[in-house]
Amino acid sequence: MTQTKRFGLSRRGLLITGGAALLGTGFGGLPGRARAQGALKVAGIYTVPVEQQWVSRIHKAAEAAKAAGTVDYSFTENVSNTDYPRVMREYAEGGAKLIVGEIFGVEQEAREVAADYPDVAFLMGSSFPPDDAVPNLAVFDNYIQDASYLTGIIAGAMSKGNIGMVGGFPIPEVNRLMNAFMAGAREANPEVTFQVSFIGSWFDPPKAKETAFAMIEAGADMLYAERFGVSDAAKEKGVLAIGNVIDTQGDYPDTVVASALWHFEPTLAKAIEAVQAGAFKAADYGVYSFMKAGGCTLAPLGTFEGKVPEAAMKRVAEREAAIRDGSFTVTIDDNEPKSS
């Protein structure tokens, strides 16, 4: 497949399979040394509001680095795919040394922009591997399948056997988390069945809520809330839910049992370190989202502490320890999950 054809695929426009490569490529770093005098100038470019789950974790990590005095961080949200290259150029021209964002819908165009600014480091969310033709663009994704698997064990133990799952798009980033969750649920209850649906949007809480309502009507007593709006439906109908990427139990104390949390801090820290050392290169930073790298955790059970069956929590503790010491590996399955 040619480079043009590969990167012409729109992650948010087409349904693709296959995950990003997990090994960095050994291409050259940025020319010279990029060690900052003081805080490193970092820019974030996001296609959705920073409140959206996935982007919020990147934004949170960058704000924490800013508060620590490590970076000088600015950002632009709600950038359309058609406008994304222009905003990239503006930040590059404005002196940003590290630009972070998500180029799922503009793979080819974004890489072309990065190639025009070889002295700027680009760390971009992508479904594709790093490319030796653009040595200053590294990729990442939220590989939090470890934590998702653990929440599945809890869900399987808490459900009577019918779990509804509402996702945005059936693309690798979403599929791998859903499949890991389903594997955990089946481990706790081999007879569990799933209702799986995708709403075709990254941010449409009303549509996600209506989809969840339909699943509850069809018998679901547990919901997997990959999108905003699902937990609202669960709360209104008195069923349980599992969160994704962020911890929302504070908003749904009687509804959200557990959540798989994504921590972008390890990913961003590695990128900042590489830029400051003049060693940033085309690599895949997805591995820093793994549990053993500190990139994901199981959120505290909070109000559900003591309410999850003891056997399930014992299994969670054993599996988590095995994941962390490398004796157990959660399968990364990027195939589209199906209802059963």
Coordinates of C-alpha atoms in Angstrom, one line a residue:
M1 CA 0.0 0.0 0.0
T2 CA 1.4 3.4 -0.9
Q3 CA 2.1 6.1 1.7
T4 CA -0.5 8.3 0.1
K5 CA -3.2 5.7 0.1
R6 CA -2.4 4.6 3.6
F7 CA -2.6 8.0 5.2
G8 CA -5.5 9.1 3.0
L9 CA -7.7 6.8 5.0
S10 CA -9.7 8.9 7.5
R11 CA -9.9 7.2 10.9
R12 CA -13.2 9.0 11.6
G13 CA -14.5 8.5 8.1
L14 CA -13.7 4.9 7.5
L15 CA -13.8 1.8 9.7
I16 CA -10.3 0.3 9.8
T17 CA -8.8 -2.7 11.5
G18 CA -5.4 -3.4 12.9
G19 CA -3.5 -1.6 15.6
A20 CA -0.6 0.7 15.6
A21 CA 2.8 -0.9 15.9
L22 CA 4.1 -0.9 19.4
L23 CA 7.8 -0.6 18.7
G24 CA 9.5 2.7 18.1
T25 CA 11.4 3.1 14.9
G26 CA 15.0 4.1 15.1
F27 CA 15.0 7.1 12.9
G28 CA 17.0 10.2 13.6
G29 CA 15.9 12.7 16.2
L30 CA 15.4 16.4 15.6
P31 CA 18.4 18.3 14.2
G32 CA 20.6 19.7 16.9
R33 CA 19.6 20.0 20.6
A34 CA 16.2 21.3 21.5
R35 CA 16.9 21.8 25.1
A36 CA 14.7 24.7 26.3
Q37 CA 15.9 27.7 28.2
G38 CA 13.2 27.5 30.9
A39 CA 9.8 26.0 30.1
L40 CA 9.3 24.1 26.9
K41 CA 6.8 25.7 24.6
V42 CA 4.0 23.1 24.1
A43 CA 0.8 23.5 22.1
G44 CA -2.3 21.2 22.0
I45 CA -4.7 21.0 19.1
Y46 CA -8.0 19.2 19.6
T47 CA -10.9 18.5 17.4
V48 CA -13.4 18.3 20.3
P49 CA -13.9 20.2 23.6
V50 CA -11.2 19.6 26.2
E51 CA -14.0 18.2 28.4
Q52 CA -14.3 15.2 26.1
Q53 CA -13.0 12.0 27.8
W54 CA -10.0 11.2 25.6
V55 CA -8.8 14.7 25.0
S56 CA -9.3 15.7 28.6
R57 CA -6.6 13.3 29.7
I58 CA -4.0 14.9 27.3
H59 CA -5.1 18.3 28.5
K60 CA -4.9 17.4 32.1
A61 CA -1.4 16.1 31.8
A62 CA -0.3 19.2 29.9
E63 CA -1.9 21.5 32.5
A64 CA -0.1 19.6 35.2
A65 CA 3.3 20.0 33.4
K66 CA 2.5 23.7 33.1
A67 CA 1.7 24.1 36.8
A68 CA 5.0 22.4 37.6
G69 CA 6.8 25.0 35.4
T70 CA 8.0 22.3 33.0
V71 CA 6.2 23.6 29.9
D72 CA 4.5 26.8 28.6
Y73 CA 1.3 25.3 27.4
S74 CA -1.4 26.7 25.2
F75 CA -4.2 24.9 23.2
T76 CA -7.0 25.2 20.7
E77 CA -10.1 23.1 20.9
N78 CA -13.0 22.3 18.5
V79 CA -10.7 22.4 15.5
S80 CA -12.3 20.9 12.4
N81 CA -10.3 18.4 10.4
T82 CA -10.3 20.8 7.4
D83 CA -8.7 23.5 9.6
Y84 CA -6.3 21.3 11.5
P85 CA -3.3 21.7 9.2
R86 CA -3.6 25.5 9.4
V87 CA -3.6 25.5 13.2
M88 CA -0.6 23.1 13.2
R89 CA 1.3 25.6 11.0
E90 CA 0.3 28.6 13.2
Y91 CA 1.7 26.9 16.3
A92 CA 4.8 25.8 14.5
E93 CA 5.4 29.3 13.2
G94 CA 4.7 30.7 16.6
G95 CA 7.6 28.9 18.2
A96 CA 6.1 25.8 19.7
K97 CA 8.7 23.1 20.2
L98 CA 6.3 20.2 20.9
I99 CA 2.8 20.0 19.4
V100 CA 0.4 17.4 20.8
G101 CA -3.0 16.5 19.3
E102 CA -5.0 13.9 17.4
I103 CA -4.8 13.5 13.6
F104 CA -7.1 10.5 13.1
G105 CA -9.1 12.3 10.5
V106 CA -6.2 14.2 8.8
E107 CA -3.3 11.7 8.7
Q108 CA -1.8 12.6 5.4
E109 CA -2.2 16.3 5.7
A110 CA -0.8 16.4 9.2
R111 CA 2.3 14.5 8.2
E112 CA 2.9 16.8 5.3
V113 CA 2.8 19.8 7.7
A114 CA 5.2 18.1 10.1
A115 CA 7.6 17.4 7.3
D116 CA 7.7 21.2 6.6
Y117 CA 8.8 21.9 10.2
P118 CA 11.7 19.4 11.0
D119 CA 12.7 21.4 14.1
V120 CA 9.3 21.0 15.7
A121 CA 8.3 17.8 17.5
F122 CA 4.8 16.5 16.8
L123 CA 3.2 13.9 19.2
M124 CA 0.0 12.9 17.6
G125 CA -2.8 10.4 18.4
S126 CA -3.0 8.1 15.4
S127 CA -4.1 4.7 14.2
F128 CA -1.0 4.4 12.0
P129 CA 2.6 3.6 12.9
P130 CA 5.4 6.2 12.8
D131 CA 6.8 6.9 9.4
D132 CA 10.5 7.1 8.6
A133 CA 9.7 9.8 6.0
V134 CA 8.6 12.1 8.9
P135 CA 11.2 11.6 11.7
N136 CA 9.8 14.4 13.9
L137 CA 6.3 13.0 14.2
A138 CA 5.7 10.3 16.9
V139 CA 2.3 8.6 17.5
F140 CA 0.3 7.4 20.5
D141 CA -3.0 6.0 21.4
N142 CA -4.7 5.1 24.6
Y143 CA -3.7 1.4 25.1
I144 CA -5.6 1.0 28.4
Q145 CA -6.8 -2.5 27.6
D146 CA -5.3 -3.6 30.9
A147 CA -7.6 -1.5 33.1
S148 CA -10.6 -2.2 30.8
Y149 CA -10.1 -5.9 31.2
L150 CA -10.2 -5.5 35.0
T151 CA -13.4 -3.5 34.9
G152 CA -14.9 -6.3 32.8
I153 CA -14.3 -8.8 35.6
I154 CA -16.1 -6.5 37.9
A155 CA -19.0 -5.9 35.5
G156 CA -19.4 -9.6 34.8
A157 CA -19.6 -10.3 38.5
M158 CA -22.2 -7.5 39.1
S159 CA -24.4 -8.2 36.1
K160 CA -27.1 -10.8 35.9
G161 CA -25.8 -11.6 32.4
N162 CA -26.8 -8.9 29.9
I163 CA -24.4 -6.0 29.3
G164 CA -25.0 -3.1 27.0
M165 CA -22.0 -1.4 25.3
V166 CA -22.2 2.0 23.6
G167 CA -19.1 3.2 21.7
G168 CA -18.3 6.1 19.4
F169 CA -16.9 4.4 16.3
P170 CA -15.7 0.8 15.7
I171 CA -12.1 1.8 15.3
P172 CA -9.0 0.3 16.9
E173 CA -8.8 2.7 19.9
V174 CA -12.4 1.8 20.9
N175 CA -12.5 -1.8 19.8
R176 CA -9.5 -2.9 21.8
L177 CA -11.0 -1.5 25.0
M178 CA -14.4 -3.0 24.4
N179 CA -12.8 -6.4 23.6
A180 CA -10.7 -6.4 26.7
F181 CA -13.7 -5.5 28.8
M182 CA -15.7 -8.3 27.2
A183 CA -12.9 -10.8 27.9
G184 CA -12.9 -9.8 31.6
A185 CA -16.6 -10.0 31.9
R186 CA -16.6 -13.5 30.3
E187 CA -13.9 -14.6 32.7
A188 CA -16.2 -13.7 35.6
N189 CA -19.3 -15.0 33.9
P190 CA -18.9 -17.3 30.9
E191 CA -22.6 -17.1 30.1
V192 CA -22.8 -13.2 29.8
T193 CA -24.2 -11.7 26.6
F194 CA -23.5 -8.3 25.1
Q195 CA -25.5 -5.7 23.2
V196 CA -23.0 -3.6 21.2
S197 CA -23.7 -0.4 19.3
F198 CA -21.8 2.5 17.9
I199 CA -23.3 6.0 17.7
G200 CA -21.1 7.4 14.9
S201 CA -19.9 10.4 16.9
W202 CA -17.2 11.2 19.4
F203 CA -19.4 13.7 21.3
D204 CA -23.2 13.2 21.2
P205 CA -24.4 12.6 24.7
P206 CA -28.1 12.6 23.7
K207 CA -27.6 9.9 21.0
A208 CA -25.5 7.8 23.4
K209 CA -28.2 8.1 26.0
E210 CA -31.0 7.1 23.7
T211 CA -28.9 4.1 22.5
A212 CA -28.4 3.1 26.1
F213 CA -32.1 3.4 26.9
A214 CA -32.8 0.9 24.1
M215 CA -30.3 -1.5 25.5
I216 CA -31.9 -1.3 28.9
E217 CA -35.3 -1.9 27.4
A218 CA -33.8 -5.0 25.8
G219 CA -32.7 -6.4 29.1
A220 CA -29.3 -4.9 29.9
D221 CA -28.6 -4.4 33.6
M222 CA -25.1 -3.2 33.2
L223 CA -23.8 -0.6 30.7
Y224 CA -20.3 0.1 29.4
A225 CA -20.0 3.8 29.0
E226 CA -17.4 4.4 26.3
R227 CA -19.2 7.7 25.5
F228 CA -20.8 10.5 27.5
G229 CA -24.5 10.1 28.0
V230 CA -24.6 6.4 28.7
S231 CA -24.2 6.8 32.5
D232 CA -27.1 9.3 32.4
A233 CA -29.3 6.6 31.0
A234 CA -28.1 4.1 33.6
K235 CA -28.8 6.5 36.4
E236 CA -32.3 7.3 35.2
K237 CA -33.2 3.7 34.8
G238 CA -31.5 2.4 37.9
V239 CA -29.0 0.1 36.3
L240 CA -25.2 0.0 36.8
A241 CA -22.4 1.3 34.6
I242 CA -18.7 1.1 33.9
G243 CA -16.7 4.2 33.1
N244 CA -14.0 4.7 30.5
V245 CA -10.9 6.9 30.4
I246 CA -12.0 9.2 33.2
D247 CA -13.5 8.7 36.7
T248 CA -17.1 9.9 36.8
Q249 CA -18.3 8.2 40.0
G250 CA -18.4 11.5 41.7
D251 CA -21.2 12.4 39.3
Y252 CA -22.9 9.0 39.4
P253 CA -22.2 7.6 43.0
D254 CA -25.0 5.1 42.8
T255 CA -24.4 4.1 39.2
V256 CA -20.7 3.9 38.1
V257 CA -19.2 0.9 39.8
A258 CA -15.7 1.2 38.3
S259 CA -13.7 2.9 35.6
A260 CA -10.6 2.3 33.5
L261 CA -8.5 5.4 33.8
W262 CA -6.0 6.7 31.2
H263 CA -3.0 8.6 32.5
F264 CA -1.3 10.6 29.7
E265 CA 1.4 11.9 32.1
P266 CA 4.0 9.1 31.3
T267 CA 3.5 9.6 27.6
L268 CA 3.9 13.4 27.7
A269 CA 6.9 13.2 30.1
K270 CA 8.8 10.9 27.8
A271 CA 8.1 13.2 24.9
I272 CA 9.2 16.3 26.8
E273 CA 12.4 14.5 27.9
A274 CA 13.2 13.5 24.3
V275 CA 12.6 17.0 23.0
Q276 CA 14.8 18.6 25.7
A277 CA 17.6 16.1 25.0
G278 CA 17.4 16.7 21.2
A279 CA 16.5 13.0 20.8
F280 CA 12.8 13.1 19.7
K281 CA 12.2 10.7 16.9
A282 CA 9.4 8.9 15.0
A283 CA 8.4 6.4 17.6
D284 CA 5.2 4.8 18.9
Y285 CA 4.5 6.1 22.4
G286 CA 1.4 3.8 22.9
V287 CA 3.4 1.6 25.2
Y288 CA 3.4 4.3 27.9
S289 CA -0.4 3.8 28.2
F290 CA 0.1 0.2 29.5
M291 CA -0.6 -0.4 33.2
K292 CA 3.0 -1.5 33.9
A293 CA 4.2 1.9 32.5
G294 CA 1.7 3.8 34.8
G295 CA -0.5 4.8 31.8
C296 CA -3.7 3.3 33.1
T297 CA -5.2 2.2 36.4
L298 CA -8.5 0.9 37.8
A299 CA -10.3 3.8 39.5
P300 CA -11.1 3.5 43.2
L301 CA -14.5 1.8 43.8
G302 CA -15.6 4.6 46.1
T303 CA -19.3 4.1 47.0
F304 CA -19.1 0.5 45.6
E305 CA -16.3 -0.5 47.9
G306 CA -17.4 -3.8 49.6
K307 CA -20.3 -4.2 47.2
V308 CA -18.5 -6.1 44.5
P309 CA -18.4 -9.9 45.1
E310 CA -15.2 -10.8 47.1
A311 CA -14.3 -13.5 44.6
A312 CA -14.3 -11.0 41.8
M313 CA -12.1 -8.5 43.6
K314 CA -9.7 -11.3 44.5
R315 CA -9.5 -12.2 40.8
V316 CA -9.0 -8.5 39.9
A317 CA -6.1 -8.2 42.4
E318 CA -4.4 -11.3 41.2
R319 CA -4.8 -10.3 37.5
E320 CA -3.6 -6.7 38.2
A321 CA -0.5 -8.0 40.0
A322 CA 0.2 -10.4 37.1
I323 CA -0.2 -7.6 34.5
R324 CA 2.2 -5.4 36.4
D325 CA 4.9 -8.1 36.8
G326 CA 4.5 -9.2 33.1
S327 CA 3.3 -12.8 33.9
F328 CA -0.1 -12.1 32.3
T329 CA -0.8 -10.1 29.2
V330 CA -4.2 -8.7 28.2
T331 CA -4.9 -9.5 24.5
I332 CA -4.9 -6.4 22.2
D333 CA -7.8 -7.2 19.9
D334 CA -8.6 -4.3 17.5
N335 CA -11.4 -6.2 15.6
E336 CA -14.9 -4.8 15.8
P337 CA -16.8 -6.3 18.8
K338 CA -20.2 -7.9 18.0
S339 CA -23.4 -8.4 20.0
S340 CA -23.9 -11.9 21.3

